[in-house]
Coordinates of C-alpha atoms in Angstrom, one line a residue:
X1 CA -91.6 -52.7 39.4
X2 CA -93.4 -56.1 38.8
X3 CA -90.3 -58.1 37.9
X4 CA -89.6 -60.9 40.2
X5 CA -93.0 -60.9 41.8
X6 CA -94.8 -64.3 41.9
X7 CA -98.0 -63.0 40.3
X8 CA -99.1 -60.3 37.9
X9 CA -102.8 -60.5 38.9
X10 CA -105.0 -61.9 41.7
X11 CA -104.9 -65.7 41.7
X12 CA -103.6 -68.8 43.4
X13 CA -102.6 -72.4 42.6
X14 CA -105.9 -73.5 44.3
X15 CA -108.0 -71.3 41.9
X16 CA -106.0 -72.6 38.9
X17 CA -106.7 -76.1 40.0
X18 CA -110.4 -75.3 40.5
X19 CA -110.7 -73.8 37.1
X20 CA -108.9 -76.8 35.6
X21 CA -111.3 -79.2 37.3
X22 CA -114.3 -77.4 35.7
X23 CA -112.9 -78.1 32.2
X24 CA -113.9 -81.7 32.4
X25 CA -111.9 -84.5 30.7
X26 CA -108.9 -83.4 28.7
X27 CA -106.6 -85.3 26.2
X28 CA -103.8 -87.3 27.8
X29 CA -101.3 -84.6 27.0
X30 CA -103.4 -81.5 26.1
X31 CA -102.1 -78.6 24.0
X32 CA -102.4 -75.5 26.2
X33 CA -102.0 -71.9 25.2
X34 CA -101.3 -69.6 28.2
X35 CA -101.9 -66.0 27.1
X36 CA -100.3 -63.2 29.0
X37 CA -98.5 -65.8 31.1
X38 CA -96.3 -63.4 33.1
X39 CA -93.6 -65.3 35.1
X40 CA -95.6 -68.5 34.4
X41 CA -97.2 -69.6 37.7
X42 CA -100.2 -71.0 35.9
X43 CA -98.2 -72.4 33.0
X44 CA -96.0 -74.4 35.3
X45 CA -99.0 -75.9 37.1
X46 CA -100.8 -76.7 33.8
X47 CA -97.6 -78.3 32.4
X48 CA -97.4 -80.6 35.4
X49 CA -101.1 -81.4 36.1
X50 CA -103.3 -80.9 33.0
X51 CA -104.2 -84.2 31.4
X52 CA -103.0 -87.6 32.5
X53 CA -99.4 -86.9 31.5
X54 CA -99.1 -83.1 31.9
X55 CA -99.7 -80.6 29.2
X56 CA -97.7 -79.2 26.3
X57 CA -97.8 -75.5 27.1
X58 CA -97.1 -72.6 24.8
X59 CA -96.7 -69.5 27.0
X60 CA -97.1 -66.1 25.4
X61 CA -96.1 -62.7 26.8
X62 CA -94.6 -59.5 25.5
X63 CA -92.2 -59.0 28.4
X64 CA -89.0 -61.1 27.6
X65 CA -87.8 -61.2 31.2
X66 CA -91.0 -63.0 32.3
X67 CA -90.4 -65.6 29.6
X68 CA -86.8 -66.0 30.7
X69 CA -87.9 -66.5 34.3
X70 CA -90.5 -69.1 33.2
X71 CA -88.0 -71.1 31.1
X72 CA -85.6 -71.2 34.1
X73 CA -88.4 -72.3 36.4
X74 CA -89.6 -75.0 34.0
X75 CA -86.1 -76.4 33.6
X76 CA -85.6 -76.4 37.4
X77 CA -88.8 -78.5 37.8
X78 CA -88.0 -80.9 35.1
X79 CA -90.7 -79.4 32.8
X80 CA -88.5 -78.0 30.1
X81 CA -89.9 -80.3 27.5
X82 CA -93.5 -79.4 28.5
X83 CA -93.1 -75.6 28.2
X84 CA -92.4 -73.5 25.1
X85 CA -92.3 -69.7 25.3
X86 CA -93.3 -67.2 22.6
X87 CA -92.6 -63.5 22.7
X88 CA -95.8 -62.4 20.9
X89 CA -98.8 -60.1 21.2
X90 CA -101.8 -62.1 22.5
X91 CA -104.1 -59.8 20.6
X92 CA -102.5 -60.6 17.2
X93 CA -101.4 -64.2 17.1
X94 CA -100.3 -65.2 13.6
X95 CA -98.1 -67.9 12.0
X96 CA -97.9 -71.6 12.1
X97 CA -97.5 -71.6 15.9
X98 CA -101.0 -70.2 16.3
X99 CA -103.1 -71.9 13.7
X100 CA -106.9 -72.3 13.9
X101 CA -107.9 -75.2 16.1
X102 CA -104.4 -75.7 17.4
X103 CA -105.1 -75.9 21.2
X104 CA -107.3 -78.0 23.5
X105 CA -107.2 -75.4 26.2
X106 CA -106.7 -71.6 25.9
X107 CA -105.8 -70.1 29.3
X108 CA -105.8 -66.4 30.4
X109 CA -105.6 -65.6 34.1
X110 CA -105.6 -61.9 34.7
X111 CA -104.8 -60.9 31.1
X112 CA -108.0 -60.8 29.1
X113 CA -108.6 -57.2 30.3
X114 CA -105.8 -56.0 28.1
X115 CA -107.9 -56.8 25.0
X116 CA -111.3 -56.5 26.8
X117 CA -113.5 -59.4 27.7
X118 CA -115.6 -59.3 24.5
X119 CA -112.6 -59.0 22.2
X120 CA -110.8 -61.9 24.0
X121 CA -113.9 -64.1 23.5
X122 CA -114.0 -63.2 19.8
X123 CA -110.3 -63.4 18.9
X124 CA -109.4 -66.5 20.8
X125 CA -112.2 -68.8 19.8
X126 CA -110.6 -69.7 16.5
X127 CA -107.6 -71.1 18.4
X128 CA -109.7 -73.9 20.0
X129 CA -109.7 -77.4 18.7
X130 CA -113.2 -79.1 18.4
X131 CA -114.3 -79.6 22.0
X132 CA -111.7 -77.2 23.3
X133 CA -112.1 -74.9 26.3
X134 CA -111.4 -71.3 27.0
X135 CA -110.6 -70.3 30.6
X136 CA -110.2 -66.6 31.5
X137 CA -110.5 -64.5 34.6
X138 CA -112.1 -61.1 34.7
X139 CA -112.5 -58.3 37.2
X140 CA -116.2 -57.5 37.8
X141 CA -118.6 -55.8 40.2
X142 CA -119.8 -57.9 43.1
X143 CA -122.5 -55.5 44.2
X144 CA -125.6 -54.3 42.1
X145 CA -124.9 -50.6 42.8
X146 CA -121.2 -49.8 43.1
X147 CA -120.3 -46.7 45.1
X148 CA -119.3 -43.4 43.5
X149 CA -115.8 -43.9 44.9
X150 CA -115.3 -47.3 43.3
X151 CA -116.7 -46.1 40.0
X152 CA -114.5 -43.0 40.0
X153 CA -111.5 -45.4 39.9
X154 CA -112.7 -48.1 37.6
X155 CA -114.9 -46.4 35.0
X156 CA -112.0 -44.4 33.4
X157 CA -109.8 -47.5 33.4
X158 CA -112.0 -50.4 32.5
X159 CA -115.7 -50.9 32.3
X160 CA -116.6 -53.6 34.8
X161 CA -119.7 -55.7 34.5
X162 CA -121.4 -58.2 36.9
X163 CA -121.3 -62.0 36.7
X164 CA -124.6 -61.8 34.9
X165 CA -123.3 -59.3 32.4
X166 CA -120.2 -61.4 31.6
X167 CA -122.3 -64.6 31.3
X168 CA -124.6 -62.9 28.9
X169 CA -121.6 -61.7 26.8
X170 CA -120.2 -65.2 26.7
X171 CA -123.5 -66.6 25.6
X172 CA -123.9 -63.9 22.9
X173 CA -120.3 -64.7 21.7
X174 CA -121.3 -68.3 21.1
X175 CA -120.0 -70.1 24.2
X176 CA -121.7 -72.3 26.7
X177 CA -120.6 -72.0 30.3
X178 CA -119.0 -75.0 31.9
X179 CA -118.4 -73.3 35.2
X180 CA -117.7 -70.0 37.1
X181 CA -115.3 -69.7 40.0
X182 CA -115.2 -66.6 42.1
X183 CA -111.7 -65.9 43.4
X184 CA -111.5 -65.6 47.2
X185 CA -109.9 -62.6 48.9
X186 CA -106.9 -64.7 49.6
X187 CA -106.1 -64.7 45.9
X188 CA -105.9 -60.9 46.0
X189 CA -103.5 -61.1 48.9
X190 CA -101.2 -63.4 46.9
X191 CA -100.9 -60.6 44.4
X192 CA -101.2 -57.4 46.4
X193 CA -99.1 -58.6 49.4
X194 CA -95.8 -58.9 47.5
X195 CA -96.7 -55.9 45.3
X196 CA -97.3 -53.6 48.3
X197 CA -94.0 -54.7 49.8
X198 CA -92.2 -53.9 46.6
X199 CA -93.9 -50.4 46.5
X200 CA -92.6 -49.7 50.0
X201 CA -89.0 -50.3 48.8
X202 CA -89.2 -47.8 45.9
X203 CA -89.0 -44.0 46.1
X204 CA -90.0 -43.0 42.6
X205 CA -86.7 -41.1 42.2
X206 CA -85.4 -43.7 39.8
X207 CA -87.3 -42.0 36.9
X208 CA -90.4 -40.0 36.1
X209 CA -92.0 -43.2 34.6
X210 CA -91.3 -45.1 37.9
X211 CA -92.8 -42.2 39.9
X212 CA -96.0 -42.4 37.8
X213 CA -96.2 -46.1 38.1
X214 CA -95.8 -46.0 41.9
X215 CA -98.5 -43.3 42.2
X216 CA -100.9 -45.4 40.1
X217 CA -100.1 -48.6 42.1
X218 CA -100.6 -46.8 45.4
X219 CA -104.0 -45.5 44.2
X220 CA -104.9 -49.1 43.2
X221 CA -104.0 -50.5 46.5
X222 CA -105.9 -47.8 48.4
X223 CA -109.0 -48.3 46.3
X224 CA -108.9 -52.0 47.0
X225 CA -108.6 -51.4 50.7
X226 CA -111.6 -49.0 50.7
X227 CA -113.8 -50.6 48.1
X228 CA -112.6 -54.2 47.7
X229 CA -116.0 -55.6 48.8
X230 CA -117.5 -54.0 45.7
X231 CA -115.5 -55.8 43.1
X232 CA -113.6 -59.1 42.6
X233 CA -112.2 -61.5 40.1
X234 CA -114.1 -64.5 38.6
X235 CA -112.9 -67.3 36.4
X236 CA -115.0 -68.4 33.4
X237 CA -114.7 -71.8 31.9
X238 CA -116.3 -71.7 28.4
X239 CA -116.7 -73.9 25.4
X240 CA -117.8 -72.8 21.9
X241 CA -121.3 -73.9 21.0
X242 CA -121.4 -76.3 18.0
X243 CA -124.3 -77.3 15.8
X244 CA -124.9 -80.4 17.9
X245 CA -125.2 -78.2 21.0
X246 CA -128.1 -76.3 19.5
X247 CA -126.5 -73.3 17.9
X248 CA -128.9 -73.6 14.9
X249 CA -131.9 -73.3 17.2
X250 CA -132.4 -69.8 18.6
X251 CA -134.0 -69.8 22.0
X252 CA -136.1 -67.1 23.8
X253 CA -138.6 -66.6 26.6
X254 CA -142.0 -67.8 25.7
X255 CA -144.8 -65.3 25.1
X256 CA -148.5 -65.7 25.8
X257 CA -148.9 -66.5 22.1
X258 CA -146.7 -69.6 22.5
X259 CA -148.8 -71.4 25.2
X260 CA -150.8 -73.6 22.8
X261 CA -147.6 -74.5 20.8
X262 CA -145.8 -75.3 24.1
X263 CA -148.6 -77.7 25.0
X264 CA -148.4 -79.4 21.6
X265 CA -144.7 -79.9 21.9
X266 CA -145.0 -81.5 25.3
X267 CA -147.9 -83.7 24.1
X268 CA -145.8 -84.8 21.1
X269 CA -142.6 -85.4 23.0
X270 CA -144.0 -87.5 25.8
X271 CA -147.0 -89.2 24.2
X272 CA -149.2 -88.5 27.2
X273 CA -150.9 -85.4 28.6
X274 CA -149.1 -85.6 31.9
X275 CA -146.3 -83.2 31.2
X276 CA -148.5 -80.8 29.1
X277 CA -151.0 -80.7 32.0
X278 CA -148.2 -80.1 34.5
X279 CA -147.0 -77.0 32.5
X280 CA -150.6 -75.7 32.4
X281 CA -151.0 -76.3 36.2
X282 CA -147.7 -74.6 37.0
X283 CA -148.7 -71.5 35.0
X284 CA -151.3 -70.7 37.7
X285 CA -149.1 -71.8 40.7
X286 CA -147.1 -69.5 42.9
X287 CA -144.0 -71.4 41.8
X288 CA -144.2 -70.0 38.3
X289 CA -141.4 -67.5 37.5
X290 CA -142.1 -65.2 34.6
X291 CA -139.3 -65.3 32.1
X292 CA -138.1 -68.8 33.0
X293 CA -140.2 -70.7 30.4
X294 CA -138.2 -70.9 27.2
X295 CA -138.8 -72.1 23.7
X296 CA -136.4 -72.9 20.8
X297 CA -137.6 -71.8 17.4
X298 CA -137.5 -73.9 14.2
X299 CA -136.3 -72.1 11.0
X300 CA -139.9 -71.3 10.2
X301 CA -140.4 -69.6 13.6
X302 CA -142.5 -72.4 15.1
X303 CA -141.9 -73.8 18.6
X304 CA -139.5 -76.8 18.3
X305 CA -138.6 -77.3 21.9
X306 CA -139.6 -76.1 25.4
X307 CA -137.9 -76.0 28.8
X308 CA -139.3 -74.8 32.1
X309 CA -137.8 -73.7 35.5
X310 CA -140.1 -73.2 38.5
X311 CA -139.4 -72.5 42.2
X312 CA -138.7 -75.4 44.4
X313 CA -137.0 -75.8 47.8
X314 CA -134.3 -77.8 49.5
X315 CA -135.3 -78.0 53.1
X316 CA -136.8 -74.5 52.9
X317 CA -134.0 -72.9 50.8
X318 CA -135.1 -71.6 47.4
X319 CA -133.9 -73.5 44.3
X320 CA -135.1 -74.2 40.8
X321 CA -136.7 -77.3 39.3
X322 CA -136.0 -78.0 35.6
X323 CA -139.0 -79.8 34.3
X324 CA -140.3 -80.6 31.8
X325 CA -137.9 -80.4 28.9
X326 CA -139.5 -81.3 25.6
X327 CA -138.5 -81.3 21.9
X328 CA -140.7 -82.1 19.0
X329 CA -139.9 -85.7 17.9
X330 CA -139.2 -84.5 14.4
X331 CA -136.2 -82.5 15.7
X332 CA -135.0 -84.6 18.5
X333 CA -131.2 -85.2 18.6
X334 CA -130.7 -82.1 16.4
X335 CA -129.7 -79.8 19.3
X336 CA -133.0 -78.0 19.7
X337 CA -133.4 -79.4 23.2
X338 CA -129.8 -78.5 24.2
X339 CA -130.3 -75.0 22.8
X340 CA -133.4 -74.2 24.9
X341 CA -131.9 -75.7 28.1
X342 CA -128.6 -73.7 27.8
X343 CA -130.5 -70.5 27.1
X344 CA -132.8 -71.1 30.1
X345 CA -130.0 -71.9 32.4
X346 CA -128.2 -68.7 31.3
X347 CA -131.3 -66.7 32.0
X348 CA -131.5 -68.2 35.5
X349 CA -127.8 -67.2 36.1
X350 CA -128.5 -63.7 35.0
X351 CA -131.4 -63.4 37.5
X352 CA -129.1 -64.4 40.3
X353 CA -130.3 -67.9 40.9
X354 CA -127.8 -70.3 42.4
X355 CA -129.1 -73.9 42.2
X356 CA -131.0 -75.9 39.7
X357 CA -132.3 -79.5 40.2
X358 CA -133.4 -82.0 37.6
X359 CA -134.7 -85.6 37.7
X360 CA -133.6 -86.9 34.3
X361 CA -131.4 -89.0 32.1
X362 CA -127.9 -89.3 33.6
X363 CA -126.3 -89.4 30.1
X364 CA -128.0 -86.2 28.9
X365 CA -127.9 -83.6 31.6
X366 CA -124.2 -83.7 32.6
X367 CA -123.5 -82.0 29.3
X368 CA -124.9 -78.8 30.9
X369 CA -122.8 -79.3 34.1
X370 CA -125.3 -81.3 36.2
X371 CA -123.8 -83.7 38.7
X372 CA -125.5 -86.2 41.1
X373 CA -127.3 -84.1 43.7
X374 CA -126.1 -86.5 46.4
X375 CA -122.7 -84.9 46.0
X376 CA -124.3 -82.0 47.9
X377 CA -126.4 -84.0 50.3
X378 CA -129.6 -83.3 48.3
X379 CA -132.1 -86.1 47.8
X380 CA -135.5 -86.6 46.1
X381 CA -138.6 -86.9 48.2
X382 CA -139.1 -90.4 46.7
X383 CA -136.9 -93.3 45.7
X384 CA -134.9 -92.7 42.5
X385 CA -131.6 -93.9 41.2
X386 CA -128.8 -91.8 42.7
X387 CA -127.5 -90.8 39.2
X388 CA -130.9 -89.6 38.0
X389 CA -131.4 -86.8 40.7
X390 CA -129.0 -84.1 39.6
X391 CA -127.9 -80.6 40.6
X392 CA -126.3 -77.7 38.8
X393 CA -124.6 -74.9 40.9
X394 CA -125.0 -71.6 39.0
X395 CA -123.2 -69.5 41.6
X396 CA -120.5 -71.2 43.7
X397 CA -120.3 -68.2 46.0
X398 CA -123.6 -69.2 47.5
X399 CA -123.6 -72.2 49.9
X400 CA -125.4 -75.2 48.5
X401 CA -128.2 -76.4 50.9
X402 CA -128.5 -80.1 51.8
X403 CA -131.7 -81.9 52.4
X404 CA -134.9 -83.1 50.6
X405 CA -136.3 -81.4 47.5
X406 CA -139.7 -79.9 48.0
X407 CA -141.5 -79.6 44.6
X408 CA -144.4 -77.3 43.8
X409 CA -147.9 -78.8 44.5
X410 CA -148.7 -79.4 40.8
X411 CA -146.0 -82.1 40.7
X412 CA -148.1 -84.1 43.1
X413 CA -145.2 -85.3 45.3

């Protein structure tokens, strides 16, 4: 029923390009593994556009006709030397073609559900070279309380989570999040439009198996028409955490018992009481958000680093200010600061926050995904170098406000 259709899951070339852009710089000719490639729409785009000279793509699927279709399309586009196909089970990749660390980019649009999101994160990590990136799309709830009708369809088939739940799972599996892209409704139309047309041409009389497949597909199309506003696909761009990223420094929300240690870390990190006093003042301000002051622990359980998010605004629209970030001088450049910042940003995502602003070192914060705030028309309320005022979009489904940052009163600006 699906043979000859352009896609086997929601998606579009525009979304593939958006996800590719979130990966950051790639080698000149990256080694890409496309898992569950289907007829190869993504594989062909990656072969042509990933890296400065296109990618070397290994495309994996268990359906041989899809791979034949991909090989023919690659040859027709002059990409035959960029695409290699493999008839293999993406859940059990063995042999010299799938060695540990063999790929700069592992890609799975619309296929991770076959293994399950958590299993895909666990099994595919070993395939990534140092600095490599995993990109996968996942169907998920887009409302906090799905209706009974939507759950009646999805719960027996596949346990959907929310963005926050998937982000938490990625963090728990040892990944840092480079970006999230929510697929637009048009991406569903690219998949369901041709599929619905195919269904209309079939009767089900061909075989009992075809009749069952048609019934299941018609139900799926009907559920999407009635409940499509309750679920959708999102793409996750992930990179394994390394020791230098802070993996050796567990991070958690601060407790009341940590307040004195947090003050000491800020005093030691900055050499003046300004930042420590700022934290103390923010604790009693309306901008304080319980659960968004994080610490990283040293092996002995002491506080090694601290990071804080408080409420700020951009021309009246709520956002978060990341400040201060402090690490004990004895552990600086060990990853403790990175660990606490990553955990804090993940907590903000899980709470549904959409925008974080930071005034800081332009060679440090981009590792977390920050870019110059001026890209969004956001400016500081005072003169600063353009590259020092940075923004991180946590949820790209929420419009980013433009204007001047309004800091809480304890900042004194």
